PDB file of C-alpha atoms in Angstrom:
ATOM      1  CA  MET A   1      -0.008  -0.215   0.041  1.00 94.00           C
ATOM      2  CA  LYS A   2       1.146   3.847  -0.955  1.00 97.00           C
ATOM      3  CA  ALA A   3       0.507   6.689   0.716  1.00 97.00           C
ATOM      4  CA  THR A   4       1.461  10.432  -0.663  1.00 97.00           C
ATOM      5  CA  GLY A   5       1.696  12.922   1.518  1.00 98.00           C
ATOM      6  CA  ILE A   6       1.531  17.174   0.559  1.00 98.00           C
ATOM      7  CA  CYS A   7       3.112  19.815   2.572  1.00 98.00           C
ATOM      8  CA  GLY A   8       1.452  23.003   1.394  1.00 97.00           C
ATOM      9  CA  SER A   9       3.821  25.258   3.236  1.00 97.00           C
ATOM     10  CA  MET A  10       5.863  27.968   1.502  1.00 95.00           C
ATOM     11  CA  ARG A  11       8.347  27.262   4.391  1.00 94.00           C
ATOM     12  CA  ARG A  12      10.633  24.367   4.336  1.00 94.00           C
ATOM     13  CA  LYS A  13      11.144  22.912   7.844  1.00 93.00           C
ATOM     14  CA  GLY A  14       8.041  24.857   9.680  1.00 91.00           C
ATOM     15  CA  LEU A  15       5.420  23.013  11.792  1.00 92.00           C
ATOM     16  CA  SER A  16       3.216  21.766   9.015  1.00 95.00           C
ATOM     17  CA  GLU A  17       6.155  19.895   7.327  1.00 96.00           C
ATOM     18  CA  ARG A  18       6.435  18.649  11.169  1.00 95.00           C
ATOM     19  CA  VAL A  19       3.040  17.451  11.708  1.00 95.00           C
ATOM     20  CA  LEU A  20       3.533  15.680   7.573  1.00 97.00           C
ATOM     21  CA  GLU A  21       6.831  14.282   8.615  1.00 97.00           C
ATOM     22  CA  GLU A  22       5.694  13.043  11.645  1.00 95.00           C
ATOM     23  CA  VAL A  23       2.546  11.128  10.036  1.00 97.00           C
ATOM     24  CA  MET A  24       4.244   9.593   7.083  1.00 97.00           C
ATOM     25  CA  ASP A  25       6.838   7.893   9.561  1.00 97.00           C
ATOM     26  CA  GLU A  26       4.539   6.565  11.139  1.00 96.00           C
ATOM     27  CA  LEU A  27       2.782   4.875   7.848  1.00 97.00           C
ATOM     28  CA  ALA A  28       6.456   4.045   7.154  1.00 97.00           C
ATOM     29  CA  ALA A  29       6.469   2.097  10.714  1.00 96.00           C
ATOM     30  CA  ALA A  30       3.234   0.336   9.702  1.00 95.00           C
ATOM     31  CA  GLY A  31       4.724  -0.848   6.450  1.00 96.00           C
ATOM     32  CA  TRP A  32       3.511   1.596   3.995  1.00 97.00           C
ATOM     33  CA  ASP A  33       5.219   2.839   1.099  1.00 97.00           C
ATOM     34  CA  THR A  34       5.085   6.283   1.376  1.00 97.00           C
ATOM     35  CA  GLU A  35       6.443   9.373  -0.873  1.00 97.00           C
ATOM     36  CA  LYS A  36       6.572  13.352  -0.111  1.00 97.00           C
ATOM     37  CA  ILE A  37       5.689  16.285  -2.073  1.00 97.00           C
ATOM     38  CA  TYR A  38       6.891  19.675  -0.775  1.00 97.00           C
ATOM     39  CA  ILE A  39       4.727  22.774  -2.810  1.00 96.00           C
ATOM     40  CA  ALA A  40       7.806  24.780  -1.712  1.00 96.00           C
ATOM     41  CA  ASP A  41      10.212  22.882  -4.271  1.00 96.00           C
ATOM     42  CA  GLU A  42       7.847  22.197  -6.586  1.00 95.00           C
ATOM     43  CA  GLU A  43       7.455  24.113  -9.679  1.00 93.00           C
ATOM     44  CA  ILE A  44       3.102  24.881 -10.123  1.00 94.00           C
ATOM     45  CA  ARG A  45       1.358  27.594 -12.134  1.00 94.00           C
ATOM     46  CA  GLY A  46      -2.334  28.408 -11.780  1.00 94.00           C
ATOM     47  CA  CYS A  47      -5.139  27.698 -13.937  1.00 95.00           C
ATOM     48  CA  ARG A  48      -5.467  30.600 -16.238  1.00 94.00           C
ATOM     49  CA  ALA A  49      -9.391  29.534 -16.537  1.00 95.00           C
ATOM     50  CA  CYS A  50      -9.274  29.277 -20.422  1.00 96.00           C
ATOM     51  CA  LEU A  51     -11.715  26.359 -20.677  1.00 95.00           C
ATOM     52  CA  HIS A  52      -9.503  24.201 -23.476  1.00 95.00           C
ATOM     53  CA  CYS A  53      -9.285  21.243 -20.547  1.00 93.00           C
ATOM     54  CA  GLU A  54     -13.432  21.266 -21.003  1.00 93.00           C
ATOM     55  CA  ARG A  55     -13.086  20.654 -24.930  1.00 93.00           C
ATOM     56  CA  THR A  56      -9.808  18.827 -24.846  1.00 93.00           C
ATOM     57  CA  GLY A  57      -9.681  17.139 -21.402  1.00 90.00           C
ATOM     58  CA  GLU A  58      -5.816  18.366 -21.882  1.00 90.00           C
ATOM     59  CA  CYS A  59      -4.482  21.405 -20.022  1.00 92.00           C
ATOM     60  CA  VAL A  60      -2.623  23.594 -21.820  1.00 93.00           C
ATOM     61  CA  LEU A  61       0.266  24.703 -19.321  1.00 91.00           C
ATOM     62  CA  GLY A  62       2.823  22.713 -19.717  1.00 81.00           C
ATOM     63  CA  GLY A  63       6.546  22.672 -17.855  1.00 82.00           C
ATOM     64  CA  ASP A  64       5.618  21.892 -14.704  1.00 89.00           C
ATOM     65  CA  ARG A  65       4.839  19.277 -12.541  1.00 91.00           C
ATOM     66  CA  THR A  66       1.505  19.719 -11.600  1.00 93.00           C
ATOM     67  CA  ASP A  67       0.335  17.255 -14.277  1.00 88.00           C
ATOM     68  CA  GLU A  68       2.710  14.621 -12.959  1.00 91.00           C
ATOM     69  CA  ILE A  69       1.393  15.236  -9.437  1.00 93.00           C
ATOM     70  CA  LEU A  70      -1.862  14.918 -10.217  1.00 91.00           C
ATOM     71  CA  THR A  71      -2.032  12.221 -12.740  1.00 87.00           C
ATOM     72  CA  ARG A  72       0.902   9.705 -11.612  1.00 88.00           C
ATOM     73  CA  LEU A  73       1.946  10.543  -8.493  1.00 91.00           C
ATOM     74  CA  ILE A  74      -1.186  10.948  -6.668  1.00 92.00           C
ATOM     75  CA  PRO A  75      -3.592   8.253  -8.226  1.00 91.00           C
ATOM     76  CA  SER A  76      -0.937   5.396  -7.609  1.00 93.00           C
ATOM     77  CA  SER A  77      -1.588   6.376  -3.616  1.00 96.00           C
ATOM     78  CA  ASP A  78      -4.338   4.451  -1.880  1.00 96.00           C
ATOM     79  CA  VAL A  79      -3.820   6.931   0.873  1.00 97.00           C
ATOM     80  CA  VAL A  80      -2.708  10.641   0.308  1.00 97.00           C
ATOM     81  CA  VAL A  81      -2.334  13.172   3.575  1.00 98.00           C
ATOM     82  CA  VAL A  82      -2.159  16.779   2.894  1.00 98.00           C
ATOM     83  CA  ALA A  83      -1.006  19.400   5.551  1.00 98.00           C
ATOM     84  CA  ALA A  84      -0.782  23.116   4.926  1.00 97.00           C
ATOM     85  CA  PRO A  85      -1.060  26.376   7.271  1.00 96.00           C
ATOM     86  CA  VAL A  86      -3.818  28.407   7.216  1.00 94.00           C
ATOM     87  CA  TYR A  87      -2.446  32.035   5.658  1.00 90.00           C
ATOM     88  CA  PHE A  88      -5.630  34.676   5.892  1.00 89.00           C
ATOM     89  CA  THR A  89      -8.362  31.529   5.781  1.00 91.00           C
ATOM     90  CA  GLY A  90      -7.132  30.297   3.283  1.00 94.00           C
ATOM     91  CA  VAL A  91      -3.575  27.736   1.635  1.00 96.00           C
ATOM     92  CA  PRO A  92      -0.619  29.621   0.050  1.00 97.00           C
ATOM     93  CA  TRP A  93      -0.934  29.842  -3.019  1.00 96.00           C
ATOM     94  CA  LYS A  94       1.271  27.460  -4.650  1.00 96.00           C
ATOM     95  CA  LEU A  95      -1.088  25.021  -3.138  1.00 97.00           C
ATOM     96  CA  LYS A  96      -4.185  26.697  -3.900  1.00 97.00           C
ATOM     97  CA  ALA A  97      -2.512  26.781  -7.783  1.00 97.00           C
ATOM     98  CA  LEU A  98      -2.189  23.358  -7.371  1.00 96.00           C
ATOM     99  CA  VAL A  99      -5.967  22.759  -6.284  1.00 97.00           C
ATOM    100  CA  ASP A 100      -7.380  25.050  -9.226  1.00 97.00           C
ATOM    101  CA  ARG A 101      -5.395  22.948 -11.714  1.00 95.00           C
ATOM    102  CA  ILE A 102      -7.553  20.068 -10.586  1.00 94.00           C
ATOM    103  CA  GLN A 103     -10.171  21.968 -13.000  1.00 93.00           C
ATOM    104  CA  LEU A 104      -8.503  19.327 -15.758  1.00 90.00           C
ATOM    105  CA  LEU A 105      -9.966  16.255 -13.685  1.00 90.00           C
ATOM    106  CA  TRP A 106     -13.214  17.873 -13.270  1.00 91.00           C
ATOM    107  CA  ALA A 107     -13.669  18.816 -16.836  1.00 92.00           C
ATOM    108  CA  ARG A 108     -12.665  15.485 -18.386  1.00 90.00           C
ATOM    109  CA  ARG A 109     -15.785  13.812 -15.624  1.00 89.00           C
ATOM    110  CA  VAL A 110     -18.271  16.393 -15.825  1.00 90.00           C
ATOM    111  CA  ARG A 111     -17.774  17.365 -19.103  1.00 92.00           C
ATOM    112  CA  LEU A 112     -16.521  15.118 -21.040  1.00 93.00           C
ATOM    113  CA  GLY A 113     -17.947  12.295 -19.216  1.00 90.00           C
ATOM    114  CA  MET A 114     -15.327  10.300 -17.829  1.00 87.00           C
ATOM    115  CA  GLU A 115     -15.168   8.062 -15.253  1.00 74.00           C
ATOM    116  CA  LYS A 116     -14.229   9.400 -11.526  1.00 74.00           C
ATOM    117  CA  ALA A 117     -11.901   6.616 -10.181  1.00 76.00           C
ATOM    118  CA  GLU A 118     -12.790   6.033  -6.272  1.00 84.00           C
ATOM    119  CA  ARG A 119      -8.808   5.191  -5.090  1.00 89.00           C
ATOM    120  CA  GLY A 120      -8.705   5.507  -1.190  1.00 93.00           C
ATOM    121  CA  ALA A 121      -9.094   7.889   1.655  1.00 94.00           C
ATOM    122  CA  SER A 122      -7.521  10.824   2.457  1.00 95.00           C
ATOM    123  CA  ALA A 123      -6.752  13.314   5.674  1.00 95.00           C
ATOM    124  CA  VAL A 124      -6.395  17.193   5.806  1.00 96.00           C
ATOM    125  CA  ILE A 125      -4.256  18.484   8.751  1.00 96.00           C
ATOM    126  CA  LEU A 126      -4.097  22.636   8.985  1.00 95.00           C
ATOM    127  CA  VAL A 127      -2.256  24.500  11.094  1.00 94.00           C
ATOM    128  CA  GLY A 128      -2.117  28.291  11.797  1.00 91.00           C
ATOM    129  CA  GLY A 129      -1.770  31.139  14.883  1.00 84.00           C
ATOM    130  CA  THR A 130      -5.344  31.306  15.567  1.00 78.00           C
ATOM    131  CA  SER A 131      -8.468  29.363  16.241  1.00 76.00           C
ATOM    132  CA  PRO A 132     -10.033  26.945  13.508  1.00 68.00           C
ATOM    133  CA  GLU A 133     -14.171  28.028  14.216  1.00 70.00           C
ATOM    134  CA  LYS A 134     -13.697  31.044  12.846  1.00 79.00           C
ATOM    135  CA  TYR A 135     -10.443  30.690   9.954  1.00 88.00           C
ATOM    136  CA  PHE A 136     -10.252  27.058   9.112  1.00 93.00           C
ATOM    137  CA  SER A 137     -13.315  26.134   7.752  1.00 93.00           C
ATOM    138  CA  GLY A 138     -12.724  27.496   4.395  1.00 94.00           C
ATOM    139  CA  PRO A 139      -9.092  26.012   3.432  1.00 96.00           C
ATOM    140  CA  MET A 140     -10.508  23.011   5.160  1.00 96.00           C
ATOM    141  CA  LEU A 141     -13.727  22.675   2.868  1.00 96.00           C
ATOM    142  CA  VAL A 142     -11.472  23.900  -0.723  1.00 96.00           C
ATOM    143  CA  LEU A 143      -8.601  20.233   0.683  1.00 97.00           C
ATOM    144  CA  ARG A 144     -11.600  18.079   1.427  1.00 97.00           C
ATOM    145  CA  SER A 145     -13.391  19.304  -1.795  1.00 95.00           C
ATOM    146  CA  ALA A 146     -10.113  19.041  -4.307  1.00 95.00           C
ATOM    147  CA  LEU A 147      -9.181  15.495  -2.633  1.00 95.00           C
ATOM    148  CA  LYS A 148     -12.473  14.217  -3.308  1.00 94.00           C
ATOM    149  CA  GLU A 149     -13.082  15.074  -6.554  1.00 92.00           C
ATOM    150  CA  LEU A 150      -9.404  13.616  -6.970  1.00 92.00           C
ATOM    151  CA  GLY A 151     -11.065  10.309  -5.645  1.00 92.00           C
ATOM    152  CA  TYR A 152      -9.813  10.530  -2.349  1.00 95.00           C
ATOM    153  CA  PRO A 153     -13.077  11.276   0.203  1.00 95.00           C
ATOM    154  CA  ALA A 154     -11.204  12.593   3.634  1.00 95.00           C
ATOM    155  CA  LYS A 155     -11.508  10.153   6.369  1.00 95.00           C
ATOM    156  CA  TRP A 156      -9.529  12.542   9.004  1.00 94.00           C
ATOM    157  CA  SER A 157      -9.572  16.188   9.187  1.00 95.00           C
ATOM    158  CA  GLY A 158      -7.562  18.204  12.394  1.00 93.00           C
ATOM    159  CA  ALA A 159      -6.555  21.353  12.702  1.00 92.00           C
ATOM    160  CA  LEU A 160      -4.035  22.442  14.906  1.00 90.00           C
ATOM    161  CA  ALA A 161      -5.097  26.104  16.191  1.00 88.00           C
ATOM    162  CA  GLU A 162      -3.024  28.885  17.978  1.00 84.00           C
ATOM    163  CA  ALA A 163       0.259  26.817  16.803  1.00 81.00           C
ATOM    164  CA  GLU A 164       2.599  29.638  17.384  1.00 72.00           C
ATOM    165  CA  SER A 165       1.200  31.086  20.334  1.00 70.00           C
ATOM    166  CA  GLY A 166       2.386  28.710  22.717  1.00 70.00           C
ATOM    167  CA  ARG A 167      -1.270  27.503  23.965  1.00 69.00           C
ATOM    168  CA  ALA A 168      -1.506  25.039  21.343  1.00 73.00           C
ATOM    169  CA  ASP A 169      -1.091  21.002  22.558  1.00 85.00           C
ATOM    170  CA  SER A 170       1.782  20.447  19.321  1.00 87.00           C
ATOM    171  CA  GLU A 171       2.884  17.108  20.946  1.00 89.00           C
ATOM    172  CA  GLY A 172      -0.910  15.994  21.884  1.00 91.00           C
ATOM    173  CA  PHE A 173      -1.794  17.107  18.144  1.00 92.00           C
ATOM    174  CA  MET A 174       1.363  15.494  16.879  1.00 91.00           C
ATOM    175  CA  ARG A 175      -0.138  11.561  18.857  1.00 94.00           C
ATOM    176  CA  LYS A 176      -3.567  12.506  17.617  1.00 95.00           C
ATOM    177  CA  ALA A 177      -2.844  12.926  13.843  1.00 95.00           C
ATOM    178  CA  ARG A 178      -0.578   9.714  14.023  1.00 94.00           C
ATOM    179  CA  ARG A 179      -3.215   7.824  15.072  1.00 94.00           C
ATOM    180  CA  GLU A 180      -5.827   8.705  12.986  1.00 95.00           C
ATOM    181  CA  VAL A 181      -4.385   9.048   9.959  1.00 95.00           C
ATOM    182  CA  ARG A 182      -3.188   5.489  10.401  1.00 94.00           C
ATOM    183  CA  THR A 183      -6.804   4.472  11.854  1.00 94.00           C
ATOM    184  CA  ALA A 184      -7.822   5.753   8.100  1.00 93.00           C
ATOM    185  CA  ALA A 185      -5.255   4.460   6.188  1.00 93.00           C
ATOM    186  CA  GLU A 186      -5.437   0.978   7.918  1.00 93.00           C
ATOM    187  CA  ALA A 187      -9.300   0.651   6.706  1.00 92.00           C
ATOM    188  CA  VAL A 188      -8.143   1.606   3.424  1.00 90.00           C
ATOM    189  CA  GLY A 189      -6.104  -1.460   3.844  1.00 79.00           C
ATOM    190  CA  ARG A 190      -8.349  -3.688   4.896  1.00 78.00           C
ATOM    191  CA  LYS A 191     -10.795  -2.765   2.164  1.00 71.00           C
ATOM    192  CA  GLY A 192      -8.444  -2.955  -0.603  1.00 62.00           C
ATOM    193  CA  GLY A 193      -6.330  -5.997   0.809  1.00 47.00           C
TER     194      GLY A 193
END
């Protein structure tokens, strides 16, 4: 079984990456083949909204890693884990650009009648400096919707709020994230195996 982790932070070695690393290490220890994608290191261009994909099923943009990530790396996985910071009630621009490029897959399914693949499950982890009730719901909805379109409905979502204030229980959250993602992954493993 394979799990792909996506770190949506533009800052390497930050808390989002740390949470993702902990979760992916847990899955690796359980025998999963793991792969990590660090959005900060990838060349990803945003959707131009040209609608070419709705007519042809192909994207006019080339020369970046988006097509490979969305049509090869992620679909080869049974579980996808996304960890990202929350910036002003949104996700970092490069992660949002990747999400917007999922329009191609939506166009193939909805406009061109191609079948949607059900591939596995996902988990979404958000990290931010404020409370989740007010600011985390928008980015959570964006990421869960994107993953569902990719064929990975979210089986667990978590938010580490007030991460920079010192009031957050980061270690407790890490334990919970490891446990919940592993439980979701094991359910996929039982279903697929």
